[in-house]
Tab-separated table of C-alpha atoms in Angstrom:
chain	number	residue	atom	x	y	z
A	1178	UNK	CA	-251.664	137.418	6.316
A	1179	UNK	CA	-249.277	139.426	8.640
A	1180	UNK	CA	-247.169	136.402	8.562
A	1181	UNK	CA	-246.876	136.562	5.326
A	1182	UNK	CA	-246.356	140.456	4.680
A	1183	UNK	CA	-243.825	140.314	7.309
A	1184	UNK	CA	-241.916	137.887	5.217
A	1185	UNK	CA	-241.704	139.424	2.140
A	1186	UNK	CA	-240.536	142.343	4.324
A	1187	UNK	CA	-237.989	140.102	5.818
A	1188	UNK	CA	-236.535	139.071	2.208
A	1189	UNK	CA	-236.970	142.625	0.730
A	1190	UNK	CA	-234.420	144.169	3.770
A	1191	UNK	CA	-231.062	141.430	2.586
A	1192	UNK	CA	-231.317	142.715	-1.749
A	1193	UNK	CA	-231.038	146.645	-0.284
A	1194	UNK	CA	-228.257	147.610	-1.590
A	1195	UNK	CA	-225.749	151.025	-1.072
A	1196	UNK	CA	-227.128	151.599	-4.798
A	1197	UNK	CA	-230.389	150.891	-5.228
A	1198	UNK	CA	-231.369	153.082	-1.783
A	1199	UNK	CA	-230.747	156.252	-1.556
A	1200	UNK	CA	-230.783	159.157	1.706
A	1201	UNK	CA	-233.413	161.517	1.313
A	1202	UNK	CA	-232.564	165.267	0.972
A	1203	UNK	CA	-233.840	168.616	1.268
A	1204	UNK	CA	-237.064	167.666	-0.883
A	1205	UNK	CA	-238.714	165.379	1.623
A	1206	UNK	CA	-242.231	166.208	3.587
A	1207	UNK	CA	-240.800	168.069	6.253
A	1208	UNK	CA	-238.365	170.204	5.095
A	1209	UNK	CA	-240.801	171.440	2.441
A	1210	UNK	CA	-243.296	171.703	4.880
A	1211	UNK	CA	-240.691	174.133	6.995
A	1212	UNK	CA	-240.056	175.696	4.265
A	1213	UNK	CA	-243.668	176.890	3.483
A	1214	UNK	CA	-243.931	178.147	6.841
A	1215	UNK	CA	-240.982	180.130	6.465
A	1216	UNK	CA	-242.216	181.923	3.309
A	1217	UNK	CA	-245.693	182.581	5.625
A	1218	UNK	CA	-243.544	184.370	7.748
A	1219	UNK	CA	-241.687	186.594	5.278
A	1220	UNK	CA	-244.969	187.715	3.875
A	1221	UNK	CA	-246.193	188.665	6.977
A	1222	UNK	CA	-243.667	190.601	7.787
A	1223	UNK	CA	-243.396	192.315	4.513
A	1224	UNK	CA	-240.433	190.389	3.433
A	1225	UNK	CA	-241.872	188.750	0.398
A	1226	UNK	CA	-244.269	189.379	-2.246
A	1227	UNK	CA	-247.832	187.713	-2.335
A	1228	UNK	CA	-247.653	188.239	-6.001
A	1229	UNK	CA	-245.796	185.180	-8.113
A	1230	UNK	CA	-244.840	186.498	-11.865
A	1231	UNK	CA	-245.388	184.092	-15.044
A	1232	UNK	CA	-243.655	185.541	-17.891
A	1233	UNK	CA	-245.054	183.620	-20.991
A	1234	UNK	CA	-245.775	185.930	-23.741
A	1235	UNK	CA	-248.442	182.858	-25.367
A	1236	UNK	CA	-250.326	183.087	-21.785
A	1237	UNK	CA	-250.220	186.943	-21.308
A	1238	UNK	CA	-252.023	186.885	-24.794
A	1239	UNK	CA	-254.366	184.401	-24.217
A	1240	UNK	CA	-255.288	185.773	-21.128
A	1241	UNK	CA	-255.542	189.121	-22.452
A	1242	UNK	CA	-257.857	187.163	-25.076
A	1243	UNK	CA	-260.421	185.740	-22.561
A	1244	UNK	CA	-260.983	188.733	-21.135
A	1245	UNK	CA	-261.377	190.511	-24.599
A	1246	UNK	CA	-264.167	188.067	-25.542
A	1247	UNK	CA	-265.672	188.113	-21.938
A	1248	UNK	CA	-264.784	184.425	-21.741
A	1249	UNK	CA	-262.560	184.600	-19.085
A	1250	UNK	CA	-264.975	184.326	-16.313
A	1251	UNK	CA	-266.196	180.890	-17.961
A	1252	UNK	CA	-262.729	179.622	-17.193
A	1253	UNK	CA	-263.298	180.995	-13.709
A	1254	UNK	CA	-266.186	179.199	-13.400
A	1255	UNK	CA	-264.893	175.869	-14.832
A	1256	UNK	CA	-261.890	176.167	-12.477
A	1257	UNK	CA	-263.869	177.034	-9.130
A	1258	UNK	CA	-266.088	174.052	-9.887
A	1259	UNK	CA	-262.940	171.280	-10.174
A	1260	UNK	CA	-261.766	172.539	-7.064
A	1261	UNK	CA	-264.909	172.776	-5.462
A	1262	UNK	CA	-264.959	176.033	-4.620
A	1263	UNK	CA	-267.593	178.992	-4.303
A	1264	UNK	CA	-267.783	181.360	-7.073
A	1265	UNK	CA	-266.063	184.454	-6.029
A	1266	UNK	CA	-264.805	188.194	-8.138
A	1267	UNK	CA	-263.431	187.429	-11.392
A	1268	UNK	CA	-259.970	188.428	-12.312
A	1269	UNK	CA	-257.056	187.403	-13.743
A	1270	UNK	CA	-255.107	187.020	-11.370
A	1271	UNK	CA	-257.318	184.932	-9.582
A	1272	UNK	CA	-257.829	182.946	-12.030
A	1273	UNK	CA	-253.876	182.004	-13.020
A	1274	UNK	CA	-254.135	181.233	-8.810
A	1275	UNK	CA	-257.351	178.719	-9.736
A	1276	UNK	CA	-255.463	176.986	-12.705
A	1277	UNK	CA	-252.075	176.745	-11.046
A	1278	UNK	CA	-253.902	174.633	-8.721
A	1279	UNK	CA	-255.672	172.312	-10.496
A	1280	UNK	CA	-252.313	171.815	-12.178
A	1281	UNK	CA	-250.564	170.810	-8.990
A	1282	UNK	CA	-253.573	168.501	-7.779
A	1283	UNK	CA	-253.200	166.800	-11.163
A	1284	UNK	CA	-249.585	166.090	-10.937
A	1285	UNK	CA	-248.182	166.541	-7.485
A	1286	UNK	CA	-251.561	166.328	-4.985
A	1287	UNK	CA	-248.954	165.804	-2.153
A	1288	UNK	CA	-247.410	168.629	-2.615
A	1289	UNK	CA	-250.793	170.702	-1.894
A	1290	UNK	CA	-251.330	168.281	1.616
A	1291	UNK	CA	-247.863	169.393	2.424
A	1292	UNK	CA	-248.940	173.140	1.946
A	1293	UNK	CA	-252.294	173.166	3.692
A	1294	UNK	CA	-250.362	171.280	6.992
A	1295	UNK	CA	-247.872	174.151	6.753
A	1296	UNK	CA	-250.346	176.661	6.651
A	1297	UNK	CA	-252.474	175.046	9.220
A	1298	UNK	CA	-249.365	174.703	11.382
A	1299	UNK	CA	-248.681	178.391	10.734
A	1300	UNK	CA	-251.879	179.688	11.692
A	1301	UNK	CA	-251.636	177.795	15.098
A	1302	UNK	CA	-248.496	179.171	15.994
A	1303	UNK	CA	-249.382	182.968	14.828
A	1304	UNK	CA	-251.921	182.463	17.195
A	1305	UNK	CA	-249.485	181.576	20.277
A	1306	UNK	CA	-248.392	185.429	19.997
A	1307	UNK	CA	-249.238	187.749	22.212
B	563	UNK	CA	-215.983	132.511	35.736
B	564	UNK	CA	-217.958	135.055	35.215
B	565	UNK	CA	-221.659	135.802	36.590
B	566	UNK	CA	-223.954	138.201	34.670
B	567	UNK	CA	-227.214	138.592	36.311
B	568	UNK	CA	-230.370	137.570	33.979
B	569	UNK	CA	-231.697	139.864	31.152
B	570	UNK	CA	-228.418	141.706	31.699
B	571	UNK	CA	-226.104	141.299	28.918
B	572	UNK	CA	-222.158	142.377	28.813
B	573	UNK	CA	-221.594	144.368	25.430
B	574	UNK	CA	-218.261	145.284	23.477
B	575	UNK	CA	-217.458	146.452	20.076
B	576	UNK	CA	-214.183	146.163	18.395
B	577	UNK	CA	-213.892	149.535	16.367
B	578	UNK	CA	-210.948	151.227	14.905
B	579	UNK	CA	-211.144	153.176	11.867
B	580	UNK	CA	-208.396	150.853	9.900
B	581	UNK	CA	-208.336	147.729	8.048
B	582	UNK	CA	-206.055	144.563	8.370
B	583	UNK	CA	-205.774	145.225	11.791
B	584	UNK	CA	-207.324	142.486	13.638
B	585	UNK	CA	-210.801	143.120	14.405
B	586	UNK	CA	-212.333	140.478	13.180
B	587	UNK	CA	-209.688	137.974	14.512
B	588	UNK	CA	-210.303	139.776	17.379
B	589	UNK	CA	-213.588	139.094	18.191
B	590	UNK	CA	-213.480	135.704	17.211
B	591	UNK	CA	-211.149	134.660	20.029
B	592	UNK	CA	-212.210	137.159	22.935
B	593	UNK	CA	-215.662	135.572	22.142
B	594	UNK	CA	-214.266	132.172	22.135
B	595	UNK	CA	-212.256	132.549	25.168
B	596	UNK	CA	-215.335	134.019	27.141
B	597	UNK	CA	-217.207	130.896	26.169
B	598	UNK	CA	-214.998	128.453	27.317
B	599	UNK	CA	-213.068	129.978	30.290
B	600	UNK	CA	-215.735	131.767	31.837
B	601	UNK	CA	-218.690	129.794	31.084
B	602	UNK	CA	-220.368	132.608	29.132
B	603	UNK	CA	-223.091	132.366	26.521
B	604	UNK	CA	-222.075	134.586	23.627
B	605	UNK	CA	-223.278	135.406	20.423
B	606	UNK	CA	-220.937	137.631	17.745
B	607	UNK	CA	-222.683	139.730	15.905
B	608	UNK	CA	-220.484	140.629	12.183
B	609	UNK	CA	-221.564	144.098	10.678
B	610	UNK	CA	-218.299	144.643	9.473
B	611	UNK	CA	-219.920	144.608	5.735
B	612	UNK	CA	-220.671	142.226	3.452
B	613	UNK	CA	-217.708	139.795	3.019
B	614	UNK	CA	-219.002	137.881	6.099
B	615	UNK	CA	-215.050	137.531	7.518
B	616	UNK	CA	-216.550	136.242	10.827
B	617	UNK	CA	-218.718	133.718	9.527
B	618	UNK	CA	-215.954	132.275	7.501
B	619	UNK	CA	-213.801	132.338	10.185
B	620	UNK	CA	-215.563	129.885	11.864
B	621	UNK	CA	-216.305	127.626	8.823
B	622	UNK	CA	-219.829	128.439	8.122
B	623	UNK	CA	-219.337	130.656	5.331
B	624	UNK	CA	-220.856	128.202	3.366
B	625	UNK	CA	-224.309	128.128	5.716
B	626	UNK	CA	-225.091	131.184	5.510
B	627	UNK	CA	-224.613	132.103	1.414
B	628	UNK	CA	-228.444	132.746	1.564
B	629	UNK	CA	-229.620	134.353	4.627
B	630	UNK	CA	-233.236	133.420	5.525
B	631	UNK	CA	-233.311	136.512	8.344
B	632	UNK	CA	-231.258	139.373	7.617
B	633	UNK	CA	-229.482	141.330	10.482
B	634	UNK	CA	-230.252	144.005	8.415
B	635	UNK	CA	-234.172	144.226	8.910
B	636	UNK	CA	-232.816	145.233	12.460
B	637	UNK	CA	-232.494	148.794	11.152
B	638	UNK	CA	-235.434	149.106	8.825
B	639	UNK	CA	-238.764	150.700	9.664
B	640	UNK	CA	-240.253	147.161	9.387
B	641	UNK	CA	-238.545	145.654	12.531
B	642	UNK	CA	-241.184	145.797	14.643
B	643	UNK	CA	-243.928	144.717	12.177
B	644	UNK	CA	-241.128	141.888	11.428
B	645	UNK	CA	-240.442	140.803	14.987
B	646	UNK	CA	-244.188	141.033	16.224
B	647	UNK	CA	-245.442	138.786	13.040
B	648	UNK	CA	-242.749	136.338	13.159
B	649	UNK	CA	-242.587	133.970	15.894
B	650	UNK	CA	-238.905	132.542	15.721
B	651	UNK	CA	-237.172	135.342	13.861
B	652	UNK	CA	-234.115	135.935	16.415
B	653	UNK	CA	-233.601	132.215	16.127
B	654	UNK	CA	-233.735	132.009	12.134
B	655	UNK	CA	-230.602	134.935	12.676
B	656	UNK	CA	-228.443	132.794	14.702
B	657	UNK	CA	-226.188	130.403	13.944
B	658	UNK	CA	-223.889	127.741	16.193
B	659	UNK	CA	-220.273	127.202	15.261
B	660	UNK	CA	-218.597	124.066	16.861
B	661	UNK	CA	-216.299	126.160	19.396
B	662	UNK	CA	-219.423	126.990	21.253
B	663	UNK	CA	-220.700	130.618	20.229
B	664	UNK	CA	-223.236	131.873	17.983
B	665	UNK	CA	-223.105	133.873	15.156
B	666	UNK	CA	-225.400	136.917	13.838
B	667	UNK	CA	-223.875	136.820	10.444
B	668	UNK	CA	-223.251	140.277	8.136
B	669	UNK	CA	-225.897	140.152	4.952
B	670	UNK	CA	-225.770	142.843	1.653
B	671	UNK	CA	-228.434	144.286	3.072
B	672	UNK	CA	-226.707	145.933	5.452
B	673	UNK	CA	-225.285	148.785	2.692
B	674	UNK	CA	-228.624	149.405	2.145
B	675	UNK	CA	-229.958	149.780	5.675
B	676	UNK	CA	-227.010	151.872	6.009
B	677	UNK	CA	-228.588	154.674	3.941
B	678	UNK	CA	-231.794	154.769	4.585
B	679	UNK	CA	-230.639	155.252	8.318
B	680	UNK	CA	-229.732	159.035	7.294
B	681	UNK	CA	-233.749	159.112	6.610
B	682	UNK	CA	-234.156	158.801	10.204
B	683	UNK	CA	-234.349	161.715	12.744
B	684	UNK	CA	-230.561	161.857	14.534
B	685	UNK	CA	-232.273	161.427	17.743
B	686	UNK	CA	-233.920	157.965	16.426
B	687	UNK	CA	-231.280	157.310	14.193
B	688	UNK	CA	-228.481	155.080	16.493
B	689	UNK	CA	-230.548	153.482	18.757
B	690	UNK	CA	-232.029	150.353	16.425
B	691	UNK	CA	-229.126	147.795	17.815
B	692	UNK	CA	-229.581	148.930	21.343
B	693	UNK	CA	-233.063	148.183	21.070
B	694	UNK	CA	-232.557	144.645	19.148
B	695	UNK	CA	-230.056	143.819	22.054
B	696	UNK	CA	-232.076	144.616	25.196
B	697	UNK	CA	-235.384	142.932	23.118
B	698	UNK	CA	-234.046	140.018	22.029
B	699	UNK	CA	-230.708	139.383	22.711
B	700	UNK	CA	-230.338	139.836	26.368
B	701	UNK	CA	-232.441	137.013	27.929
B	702	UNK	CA	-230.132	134.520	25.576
B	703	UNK	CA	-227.210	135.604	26.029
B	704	UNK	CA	-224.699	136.663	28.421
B	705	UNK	CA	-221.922	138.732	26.577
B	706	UNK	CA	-222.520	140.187	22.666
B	707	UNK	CA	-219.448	141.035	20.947
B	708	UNK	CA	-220.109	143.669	17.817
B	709	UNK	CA	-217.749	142.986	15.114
B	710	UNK	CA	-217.976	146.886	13.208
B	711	UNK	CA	-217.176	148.094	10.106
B	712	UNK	CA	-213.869	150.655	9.836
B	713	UNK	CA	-215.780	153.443	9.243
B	714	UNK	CA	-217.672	156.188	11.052
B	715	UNK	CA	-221.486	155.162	9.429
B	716	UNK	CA	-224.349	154.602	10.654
B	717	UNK	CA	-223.945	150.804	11.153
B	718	UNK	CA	-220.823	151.780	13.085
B	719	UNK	CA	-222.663	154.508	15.229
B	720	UNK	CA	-225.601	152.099	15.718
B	721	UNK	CA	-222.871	149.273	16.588
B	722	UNK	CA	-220.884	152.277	19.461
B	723	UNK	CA	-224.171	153.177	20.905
B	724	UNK	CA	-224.994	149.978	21.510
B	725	UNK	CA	-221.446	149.100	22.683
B	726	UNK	CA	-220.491	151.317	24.508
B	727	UNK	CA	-217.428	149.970	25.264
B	728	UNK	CA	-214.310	149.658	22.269
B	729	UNK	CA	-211.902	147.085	21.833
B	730	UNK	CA	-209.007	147.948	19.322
B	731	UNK	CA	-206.524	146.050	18.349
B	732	UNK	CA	-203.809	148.308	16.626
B	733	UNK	CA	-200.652	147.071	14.886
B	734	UNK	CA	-197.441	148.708	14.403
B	735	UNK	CA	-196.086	150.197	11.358
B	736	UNK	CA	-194.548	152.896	9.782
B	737	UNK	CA	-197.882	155.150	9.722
B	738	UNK	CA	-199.472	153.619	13.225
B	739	UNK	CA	-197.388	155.840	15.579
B	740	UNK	CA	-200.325	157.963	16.137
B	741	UNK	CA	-202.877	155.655	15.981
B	742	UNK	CA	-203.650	155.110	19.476
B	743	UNK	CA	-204.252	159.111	19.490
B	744	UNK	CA	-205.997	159.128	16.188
B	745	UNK	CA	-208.471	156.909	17.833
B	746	UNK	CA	-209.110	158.628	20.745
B	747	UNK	CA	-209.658	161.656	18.505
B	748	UNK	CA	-211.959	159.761	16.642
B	749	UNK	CA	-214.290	158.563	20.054
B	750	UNK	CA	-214.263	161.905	21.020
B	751	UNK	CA	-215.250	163.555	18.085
B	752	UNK	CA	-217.854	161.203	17.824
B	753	UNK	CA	-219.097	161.864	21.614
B	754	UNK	CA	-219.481	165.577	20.313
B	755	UNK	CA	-221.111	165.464	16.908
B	756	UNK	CA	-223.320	162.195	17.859
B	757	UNK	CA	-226.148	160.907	20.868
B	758	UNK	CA	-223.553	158.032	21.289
B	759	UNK	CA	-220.767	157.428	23.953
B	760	UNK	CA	-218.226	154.929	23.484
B	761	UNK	CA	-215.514	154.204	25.902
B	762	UNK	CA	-212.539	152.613	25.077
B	763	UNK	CA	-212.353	148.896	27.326
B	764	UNK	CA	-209.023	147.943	26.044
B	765	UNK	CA	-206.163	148.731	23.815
B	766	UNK	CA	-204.791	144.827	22.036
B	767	UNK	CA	-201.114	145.215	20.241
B	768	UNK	CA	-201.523	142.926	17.627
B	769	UNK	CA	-199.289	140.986	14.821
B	770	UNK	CA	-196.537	141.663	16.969
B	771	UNK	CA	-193.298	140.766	16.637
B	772	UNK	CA	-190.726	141.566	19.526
B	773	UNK	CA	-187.338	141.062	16.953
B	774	UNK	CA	-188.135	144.181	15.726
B	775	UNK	CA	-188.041	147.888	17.276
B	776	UNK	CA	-190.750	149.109	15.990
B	777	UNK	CA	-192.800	146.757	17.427
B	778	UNK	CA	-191.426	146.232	21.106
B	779	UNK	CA	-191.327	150.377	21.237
B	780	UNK	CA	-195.134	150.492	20.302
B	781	UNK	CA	-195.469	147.778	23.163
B	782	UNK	CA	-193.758	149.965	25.482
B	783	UNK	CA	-195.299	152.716	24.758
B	784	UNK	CA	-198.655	151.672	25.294
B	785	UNK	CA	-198.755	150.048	28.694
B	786	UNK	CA	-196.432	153.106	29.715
B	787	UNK	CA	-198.532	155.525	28.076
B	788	UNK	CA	-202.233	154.082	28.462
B	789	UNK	CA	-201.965	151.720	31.096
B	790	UNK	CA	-205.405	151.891	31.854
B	791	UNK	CA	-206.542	150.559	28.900
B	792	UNK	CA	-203.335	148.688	27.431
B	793	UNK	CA	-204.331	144.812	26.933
B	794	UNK	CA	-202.283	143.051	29.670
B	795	UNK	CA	-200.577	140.788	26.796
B	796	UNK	CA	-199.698	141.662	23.209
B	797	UNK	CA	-201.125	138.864	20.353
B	798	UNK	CA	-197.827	137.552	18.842
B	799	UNK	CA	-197.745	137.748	14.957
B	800	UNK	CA	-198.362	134.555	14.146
B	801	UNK	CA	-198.967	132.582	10.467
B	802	UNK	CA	-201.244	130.064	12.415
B	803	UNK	CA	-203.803	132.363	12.911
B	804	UNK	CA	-204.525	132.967	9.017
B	805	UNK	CA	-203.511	129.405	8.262
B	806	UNK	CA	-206.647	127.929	10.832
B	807	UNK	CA	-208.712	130.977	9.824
B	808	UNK	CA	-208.526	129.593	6.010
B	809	UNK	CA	-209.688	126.173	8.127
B	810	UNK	CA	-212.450	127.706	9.531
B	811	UNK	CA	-211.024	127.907	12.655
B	812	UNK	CA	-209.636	130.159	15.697
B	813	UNK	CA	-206.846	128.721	17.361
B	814	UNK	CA	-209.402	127.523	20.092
B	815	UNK	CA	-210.242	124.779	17.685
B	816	UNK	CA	-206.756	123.213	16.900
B	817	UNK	CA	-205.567	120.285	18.671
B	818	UNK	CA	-202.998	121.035	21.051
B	819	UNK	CA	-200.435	118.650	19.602
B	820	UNK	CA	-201.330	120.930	15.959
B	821	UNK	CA	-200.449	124.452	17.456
B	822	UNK	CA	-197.237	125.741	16.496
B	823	UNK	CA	-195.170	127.878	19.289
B	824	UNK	CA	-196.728	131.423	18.425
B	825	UNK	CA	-200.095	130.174	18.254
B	826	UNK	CA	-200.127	128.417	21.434
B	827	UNK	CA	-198.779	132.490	22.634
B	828	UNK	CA	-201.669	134.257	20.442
B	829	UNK	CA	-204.005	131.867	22.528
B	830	UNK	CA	-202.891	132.726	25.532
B	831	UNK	CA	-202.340	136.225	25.086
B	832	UNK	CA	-206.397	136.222	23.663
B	833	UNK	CA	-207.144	134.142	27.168
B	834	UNK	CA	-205.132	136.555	29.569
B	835	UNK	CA	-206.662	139.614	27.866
B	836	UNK	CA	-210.172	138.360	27.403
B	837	UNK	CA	-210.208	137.594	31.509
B	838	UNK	CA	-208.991	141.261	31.921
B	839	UNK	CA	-211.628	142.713	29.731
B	840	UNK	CA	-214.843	141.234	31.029
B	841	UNK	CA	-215.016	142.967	34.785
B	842	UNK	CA	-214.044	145.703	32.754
B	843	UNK	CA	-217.647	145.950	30.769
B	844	UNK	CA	-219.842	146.032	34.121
């Protein structure tokens, strides 16, 4: 079997072609991943906000909406159990935070492994200083 | 003739950052000549793109039209899976000519392998050729000759690093003047702004013919100027070569009583300078 996946390795290397590869750029793992960390660091030292804006007149009144009909903290609910998470305060704001997750793990998961390693990563190293 | 202790393996890459030059020639004949005047086992190795000049040279052109192992793969993240799962893969990449070296030919893959070498960490990038070479090259053979493409990528710098020591033929002509400096420039800018460290083993005038100024000036010039690295004989400009290449030949595999004047002077010249050059890669 390794035989065999080694040769269809073998032929796959000769029909790469200048055109049909391509050099990664700035949106692979890593530089995402330093990226991240660099934004960890501007919050914490006041450099940049914690707060992210939406302005979407259709959300701002649905949002308004759910809260109006006290149904907003069924979304909360909903949300907290797809990401399997402990109910907690509800809010708006925290509840934008829930959905904008889901909608990353739905259509770019890697993108949230590449932000949990960079805050992991940054947590380690905020813990080197004296 | 030469000695080169086992598992040790002379290396030398002709490199200059022009076409129509003479590389390819070149290496065809220094490799030759090792072979046969200094009992040397020698394998060419053509990444000089895709047109597979060296192969043709040597009349297999026609062998290797579909590769069955790539020189390519060399450079891919799959080598090692490749090498360690295939029993016989260096020797499915060789080939024997009749003027007794081998040939790694060039494949298309090698644009390819090309790019996705600027995926690679800089500090993991060049080294994929050295490693091939020490693995698997050096307990075959006793002198490699790299036959690189005229341009600073990451074949090239994989090709240098591996090297380490340049051969360039240069030519005269109305815009070559500089060349010889332009070169230099070029090694050392790549010492700076790359892990690599070429050094240049020797300087070859080629396609040169004395009846004219220009030519016997840039002669002069470069044994007065460079005499370190100056080739001890200039190669003659000579029809014979491209007429035999067409043949699939060098002029190491023409009948005596078939070479023409300047040929029989290209061969020597290659001889002389190819018996200067190889204490000269130590």
């Amino acid at each position: 079997m390794s035989q065999e996946e080694a040769e269809k390795l073998l032929q796959n290397t000769k029909e790469q072609t200048r055109t049909n590869t391509e050099p990664t750029t700035s949106d692979d793992p890593s530089s995402l991943e330093d990226a991240i960390k660099d934004a960890y660091v501007a919050i914490d030292e006041g450099d940049a906000n914690t707060n992210i804006t939406v302005r979407d007149t259709n959300l701002a009144a649905l949002f308004g909406g759910l809260e109006g009909a006290d149904e907003l903290e069924r979304v909360a609910r909903d949300a907290e159990k797809a990401l399997g998470r402990d109910a907690e305060n509800v809010s708006q704001s925290r509840t934008l935070g829930l959905l904008a997750r889901i909608g990353l793990q739905e259509i770019s998961p890697e993108t949230l492994e590449v932000a949990a390693e960079a805050r992991d990563e940054y947590i380690v190293n905020s813990q080197d200083d004296f | 003739m030469a000695s080169v202790p086992r598992n040790q393996i002379l290396r030398a890459a002709t490199y200059v950052q022009k076409g129509g030059v003479g590389k390819t020639t070149t290496t065809a004949h220094v490799g030759v000549a090792a072979a046969r005047d200094h009992d040397l086992d020698v394998v060419l190795v053509d990444l000089a793109g895709t047109q597979n000049d060296l192969s043709t040279h040597f009349g297999i052109g026609e062998d290797i039209e579909d590769l069955d192992a790539p020189i390519s793969a060399v450079f891919g993240d799959d080598w090692e899976f490749i090498r360690d799962n295939i029993d016989d893969i260096v020797d499915r990449m060789v080939f024997e000519t009749d003027e007794g070296v081998d040939i790694i030919p060039a494949d298309p893959g090698l644009g390819g392998a090309d790019n996705n070498l600027a995926n690679i960490p800089v500090e993991e990038r060049f080294d994929k050729l050295d490693a091939f070479i020490e693995d698997d090259l050096a307990d075959r053979y006793d002198l490699v000759l790299l036959d690189l493409p005229g341009a600073e990528n990451n074949i090239a710098l994989n090709g240098l690093f591996a090297a380490g020591n340049v051969i360039a033929p240069l030519k005269p002509g109305a815009f070559e003047s500089e060349q010889l400096d332009n070169l230099q420039a070029d090694l050392d800018r790549i010492r700076d702004e790359h892990p690599v460290d070429p050094q240049l083993a020797m300087v070859i005038p080629t396609m040169i013919d004395l009846r004219t100024n220009l030519a016997e000036q840039f002669v002069t010039e470069l044994a007065e100027e460079h005499p370190e690295t100056s080739a001890p004989a200039h190669v003659a400009d000579s029809q014979a070569v491209s007429n035999w290449q067409e043949r699939g030949r060098t002029l190491f595999g023409v009948p005596d009583d078939e070479l023409s004047n300047t040929g029989t002077r290209v061969l020597e010249s290659y001889r002389e300078n190819t018996s200067e050059l190889i204490p000269r890669l130590s």
